[in-house]
CSV table of C-alpha atoms in Angstrom, one decimal:
chain,number,residue,atom,x,y,z
A,17,GLY,CA,-2.8,5.9,-69.7
A,18,ALA,CA,-2.5,7.5,-66.2
A,19,VAL,CA,1.1,6.6,-65.5
A,20,VAL,CA,3.0,8.1,-62.6
A,21,SER,CA,6.7,7.7,-62.3
A,22,GLN,CA,9.1,8.3,-59.4
A,23,HIS,CA,12.8,8.9,-59.3
A,24,PRO,CA,14.9,7.5,-57.8
A,25,SER,CA,13.4,4.1,-57.0
A,26,ARG,CA,16.0,3.5,-54.2
A,27,VAL,CA,18.4,5.8,-52.4
A,28,ILE,CA,20.9,5.3,-49.6
A,29,CYS,CA,22.3,8.4,-48.0
A,30,LYS,CA,24.3,9.4,-44.9
A,31,SER,CA,22.7,11.0,-41.9
A,32,GLY,CA,22.4,14.8,-42.3
A,33,THR,CA,22.2,14.9,-46.0
A,34,SER,CA,19.2,16.0,-48.1
A,35,VAL,CA,17.5,13.8,-50.6
A,36,LYS,CA,15.2,14.9,-53.5
A,37,ILE,CA,12.5,12.6,-54.8
A,38,GLU,CA,10.7,13.4,-58.1
A,39,CYS,CA,7.1,12.4,-59.0
A,40,ARG,CA,5.9,12.8,-62.6
A,41,SER,CA,2.6,12.3,-64.3
A,42,LEU,CA,3.7,11.0,-67.7
A,43,ASP,CA,0.5,11.2,-69.8
A,44,PHE,CA,-1.8,13.5,-67.9
A,45,GLN,CA,-1.8,16.8,-66.1
A,46,ALA,CA,-2.1,16.7,-62.3
A,47,THR,CA,-3.1,19.9,-60.4
A,48,THR,CA,-3.0,17.8,-57.2
A,49,MET,CA,-0.4,15.3,-56.1
A,50,PHE,CA,-0.1,13.6,-52.8
A,51,TRP,CA,2.9,12.3,-50.9
A,52,TYR,CA,2.6,9.3,-48.6
A,53,ARG,CA,5.1,7.5,-46.3
A,54,GLN,CA,4.9,3.8,-45.5
A,55,PHE,CA,6.9,2.1,-42.8
A,56,PRO,CA,7.4,-1.7,-42.9
A,57,LYS,CA,4.2,-3.6,-42.3
A,58,GLN,CA,2.2,-0.4,-41.9
A,59,SER,CA,-0.4,1.5,-44.0
A,60,LEU,CA,0.1,4.5,-46.2
A,61,MET,CA,0.2,7.7,-44.2
A,62,LEU,CA,-0.6,10.9,-46.1
A,63,MET,CA,2.2,13.5,-45.5
A,64,ALA,CA,1.1,16.4,-47.6
A,65,THR,CA,-1.0,17.5,-50.5
A,66,SER,CA,0.9,19.2,-53.3
A,67,ASN,CA,-1.0,21.8,-55.4
A,68,GLU,CA,0.5,23.2,-58.6
A,69,GLY,CA,1.5,26.8,-58.2
A,70,SER,CA,0.7,27.1,-54.5
A,71,LYS,CA,2.1,25.9,-51.2
A,72,ALA,CA,1.6,22.4,-50.1
A,73,THR,CA,-0.6,21.5,-47.2
A,74,TYR,CA,0.8,19.3,-44.6
A,75,GLU,CA,-0.9,16.7,-42.4
A,76,GLN,CA,-0.7,17.2,-38.7
A,77,GLY,CA,2.6,16.1,-37.3
A,78,VAL,CA,4.5,16.4,-40.5
A,79,GLU,CA,7.3,19.0,-40.4
A,80,LYS,CA,7.0,21.3,-43.4
A,81,ASP,CA,10.6,22.6,-43.0
A,82,LYS,CA,11.9,19.0,-43.1
A,83,PHE,CA,9.9,17.7,-45.9
A,84,LEU,CA,10.0,20.4,-48.6
A,85,ILE,CA,7.5,20.0,-51.4
A,86,ASN,CA,7.5,21.9,-54.7
A,87,HIS,CA,4.9,21.5,-57.4
A,88,ALA,CA,6.2,23.8,-60.1
A,89,SER,CA,4.4,22.3,-63.1
A,90,LEU,CA,1.3,20.3,-63.9
A,91,THR,CA,3.4,17.1,-64.3
A,92,LEU,CA,6.1,17.4,-61.6
A,93,SER,CA,6.1,17.5,-57.9
A,94,THR,CA,9.3,17.0,-55.8
A,95,LEU,CA,9.8,16.0,-52.2
A,96,THR,CA,13.0,16.9,-50.5
A,97,VAL,CA,13.9,15.3,-47.2
A,98,THR,CA,16.2,17.7,-45.5
A,99,SER,CA,18.9,16.7,-43.0
A,100,ALA,CA,17.7,13.1,-43.2
A,101,HIS,CA,18.1,10.9,-40.2
A,102,PRO,CA,17.7,7.1,-39.8
A,103,GLU,CA,14.2,7.5,-38.5
A,104,ASP,CA,13.3,9.0,-41.9
A,105,SER,CA,14.1,5.7,-43.6
A,106,SER,CA,10.9,4.6,-45.2
A,107,PHE,CA,9.0,3.9,-48.5
A,108,TYR,CA,7.8,7.2,-50.0
A,109,ILE,CA,5.0,7.0,-52.5
A,110,CYS,CA,3.4,9.8,-54.5
A,111,SER,CA,0.1,9.8,-56.3
A,112,ALA,CA,-1.6,12.1,-58.7
A,113,ARG,CA,-5.2,12.9,-59.8
A,114,ASP,CA,-6.0,13.6,-63.4
A,115,ALA,CA,-7.1,17.2,-63.6
A,116,GLY,CA,-8.8,16.6,-66.9
A,117,GLN,CA,-11.0,13.8,-65.8
A,118,GLY,CA,-12.4,15.3,-62.6
A,119,VAL,CA,-12.5,11.9,-60.9
A,120,ASP,CA,-11.4,10.8,-57.4
A,121,GLU,CA,-9.1,8.1,-58.5
A,122,GLN,CA,-5.4,8.6,-57.5
A,123,PHE,CA,-2.7,7.1,-59.6
A,124,PHE,CA,0.3,5.9,-57.6
A,125,GLY,CA,4.0,6.1,-58.4
A,126,PRO,CA,6.2,3.0,-57.9
A,127,GLY,CA,7.6,4.4,-54.7
A,128,THR,CA,11.1,5.4,-53.5
A,129,ARG,CA,12.9,3.3,-50.8
A,130,LEU,CA,14.9,5.7,-48.7
A,131,THR,CA,17.6,4.3,-46.3
A,132,VAL,CA,19.4,6.7,-44.1
A,133,LEU,CA,22.6,5.4,-42.6
B,18,GLY,CA,-11.2,14.0,-39.7
B,19,GLU,CA,-11.9,10.7,-41.4
B,20,ASN,CA,-11.0,7.5,-39.6
B,21,VAL,CA,-11.0,4.2,-41.4
B,22,GLU,CA,-10.8,0.9,-39.6
B,23,GLN,CA,-10.1,-2.4,-41.3
B,24,HIS,CA,-10.5,-6.0,-40.2
B,25,PRO,CA,-9.1,-8.5,-40.0
B,26,SER,CA,-5.4,-7.7,-40.0
B,27,THR,CA,-4.5,-11.1,-41.3
B,28,LEU,CA,-6.6,-13.6,-43.3
B,29,SER,CA,-5.6,-17.1,-44.3
B,30,VAL,CA,-7.8,-19.0,-46.8
B,31,GLN,CA,-7.7,-22.2,-48.7
B,32,GLU,CA,-7.4,-21.9,-52.4
B,33,GLY,CA,-10.8,-21.8,-53.9
B,34,ASP,CA,-12.5,-20.4,-50.8
B,35,SER,CA,-13.8,-16.8,-50.4
B,36,ALA,CA,-12.1,-14.0,-48.6
B,37,VAL,CA,-14.0,-11.0,-47.0
B,38,ILE,CA,-12.4,-7.9,-45.6
B,39,LYS,CA,-14.5,-5.3,-43.8
B,40,CYS,CA,-13.9,-1.5,-43.3
B,41,THR,CA,-15.8,1.2,-41.4
B,42,TYR,CA,-15.4,4.9,-41.9
B,43,SER,CA,-16.4,7.9,-39.8
B,44,ASP,CA,-17.0,10.8,-42.2
B,45,SER,CA,-20.5,10.8,-43.5
B,46,ALA,CA,-19.4,13.1,-46.3
B,47,SER,CA,-17.0,10.4,-47.8
B,48,ASN,CA,-18.2,9.5,-51.3
B,49,TYR,CA,-15.4,7.4,-52.8
B,50,PHE,CA,-14.1,4.1,-51.5
B,51,PRO,CA,-11.3,2.4,-53.3
B,52,TRP,CA,-9.6,-0.9,-52.5
B,53,TYR,CA,-5.9,-1.6,-53.2
B,54,LYS,CA,-3.8,-4.6,-53.5
B,55,GLN,CA,-0.1,-4.1,-52.6
B,56,GLU,CA,2.6,-6.6,-53.1
B,57,LEU,CA,5.9,-6.3,-51.1
B,58,GLY,CA,7.9,-3.3,-52.2
B,59,LYS,CA,5.4,-2.3,-54.9
B,60,ARG,CA,2.9,0.5,-55.4
B,61,PRO,CA,-0.7,0.1,-54.3
B,62,GLN,CA,-2.8,-1.2,-57.2
B,63,LEU,CA,-6.4,-0.2,-57.5
B,64,ILE,CA,-8.5,-3.4,-57.8
B,65,ILE,CA,-12.0,-2.0,-57.4
B,66,ASP,CA,-13.7,1.1,-56.2
B,67,ILE,CA,-17.2,2.2,-55.4
B,68,ARG,CA,-18.9,5.6,-55.0
B,69,SER,CA,-21.5,6.5,-52.5
B,70,ASN,CA,-24.4,6.4,-54.9
B,71,VAL,CA,-23.9,2.7,-55.5
B,72,GLY,CA,-24.5,-0.2,-53.1
B,73,GLU,CA,-22.6,-2.9,-54.8
B,74,LYS,CA,-20.1,-3.4,-57.6
B,75,LYS,CA,-18.6,-6.5,-59.1
B,76,ASP,CA,-15.7,-7.2,-61.4
B,77,GLN,CA,-15.1,-10.9,-62.1
B,78,ARG,CA,-14.0,-12.5,-58.8
B,79,ILE,CA,-14.0,-9.3,-56.9
B,80,ALA,CA,-16.9,-7.4,-55.4
B,81,VAL,CA,-17.4,-4.5,-53.1
B,82,THR,CA,-20.5,-3.6,-51.0
B,83,LEU,CA,-21.2,-0.3,-49.4
B,84,ASN,CA,-23.7,0.5,-46.6
B,85,LYS,CA,-23.8,4.2,-46.2
B,86,THR,CA,-26.2,4.2,-43.3
B,87,ALA,CA,-23.9,2.0,-41.3
B,88,LYS,CA,-20.7,3.5,-42.8
B,89,HIS,CA,-19.1,0.3,-43.7
B,90,PHE,CA,-17.9,-1.3,-46.9
B,91,SER,CA,-16.5,-4.7,-47.7
B,92,LEU,CA,-14.3,-6.5,-50.2
B,93,HIS,CA,-15.3,-10.0,-51.3
B,94,ILE,CA,-12.9,-12.2,-53.3
B,95,THR,CA,-14.3,-15.4,-54.5
B,96,GLU,CA,-12.5,-18.5,-55.8
B,97,THR,CA,-9.2,-17.3,-54.3
B,98,GLN,CA,-6.0,-18.2,-56.0
B,99,PRO,CA,-2.4,-18.2,-54.7
B,100,GLU,CA,-1.7,-15.0,-56.7
B,101,ASP,CA,-4.3,-13.2,-54.6
B,102,SER,CA,-1.9,-13.3,-51.7
B,103,ALA,CA,-0.9,-9.7,-50.8
B,104,VAL,CA,-1.8,-6.9,-48.5
B,105,TYR,CA,-5.2,-5.3,-49.2
B,106,PHE,CA,-6.0,-1.7,-48.1
B,107,CYS,CA,-9.4,-0.1,-48.0
B,108,ALA,CA,-9.6,3.7,-48.2
B,109,ALA,CA,-12.1,6.5,-48.1
B,110,THR,CA,-12.0,10.1,-49.1
B,111,ASP,CA,-12.4,12.7,-46.4
B,112,SER,CA,-14.2,16.0,-46.7
B,113,TRP,CA,-11.2,17.5,-48.4
B,114,GLY,CA,-11.0,14.7,-51.0
B,115,LYS,CA,-7.9,13.2,-49.5
B,116,LEU,CA,-7.7,9.4,-49.1
B,117,GLN,CA,-7.5,7.9,-45.6
B,118,PHE,CA,-6.3,4.3,-45.6
B,119,GLY,CA,-7.2,1.4,-43.4
B,120,ALA,CA,-4.5,-0.5,-41.6
B,121,GLY,CA,-4.3,-3.2,-44.2
B,122,THR,CA,-5.1,-7.0,-44.3
B,123,GLN,CA,-2.5,-9.6,-45.1
B,124,VAL,CA,-4.2,-12.2,-47.2
B,125,VAL,CA,-2.5,-15.6,-47.5
B,126,VAL,CA,-4.0,-18.1,-49.9
B,127,THR,CA,-2.7,-21.6,-49.3
B,128,PRO,CA,-2.8,-24.2,-52.1
């Protein structure tokens, strides 16, 4: 159990375009999902916390108008990178907490490798 | 906010030897401390976690210790094997329940 999927796994786009990444909890409900960004040889940096039915909360330094997050259901959160630029190229990983278990553990998706040309 | 420091950044060990990674945290309200193993291009994989009401936890070759007073926790891997080679991250929850990660430790186990 506790499986999180992400789609797409890899995307290459031109500078200036927008890219949408989906994060799904497959066998549990997630009232809270998290979005992380990881640059090569670096740690995971939390970008934002996605709460079902409400606005996401962003970490300091993360532009909310550039990284749009929607958490419309208990099993789906989306991250849209708007007007992507080469510096946005990174590994984006989502995670989810199981609302029914009430535990701290986060279950991670497989990540999405974004390359902006 | 929470600040998690992790040492060392790289660790080379001979197969069969033990590996120890240490982390410190700053938020005294933190109560959940997971450790993750990440292979290149893959998701972080939870290998062990500990909560603040426990001082030590062991799972086969892996153990974690927590010293709440000193605000540090450590990962111990015994009888290391080549497949233990990966990047390991410690993390701690902050007051909001969000995970803050350490910088990571590249572990290389040489046969």
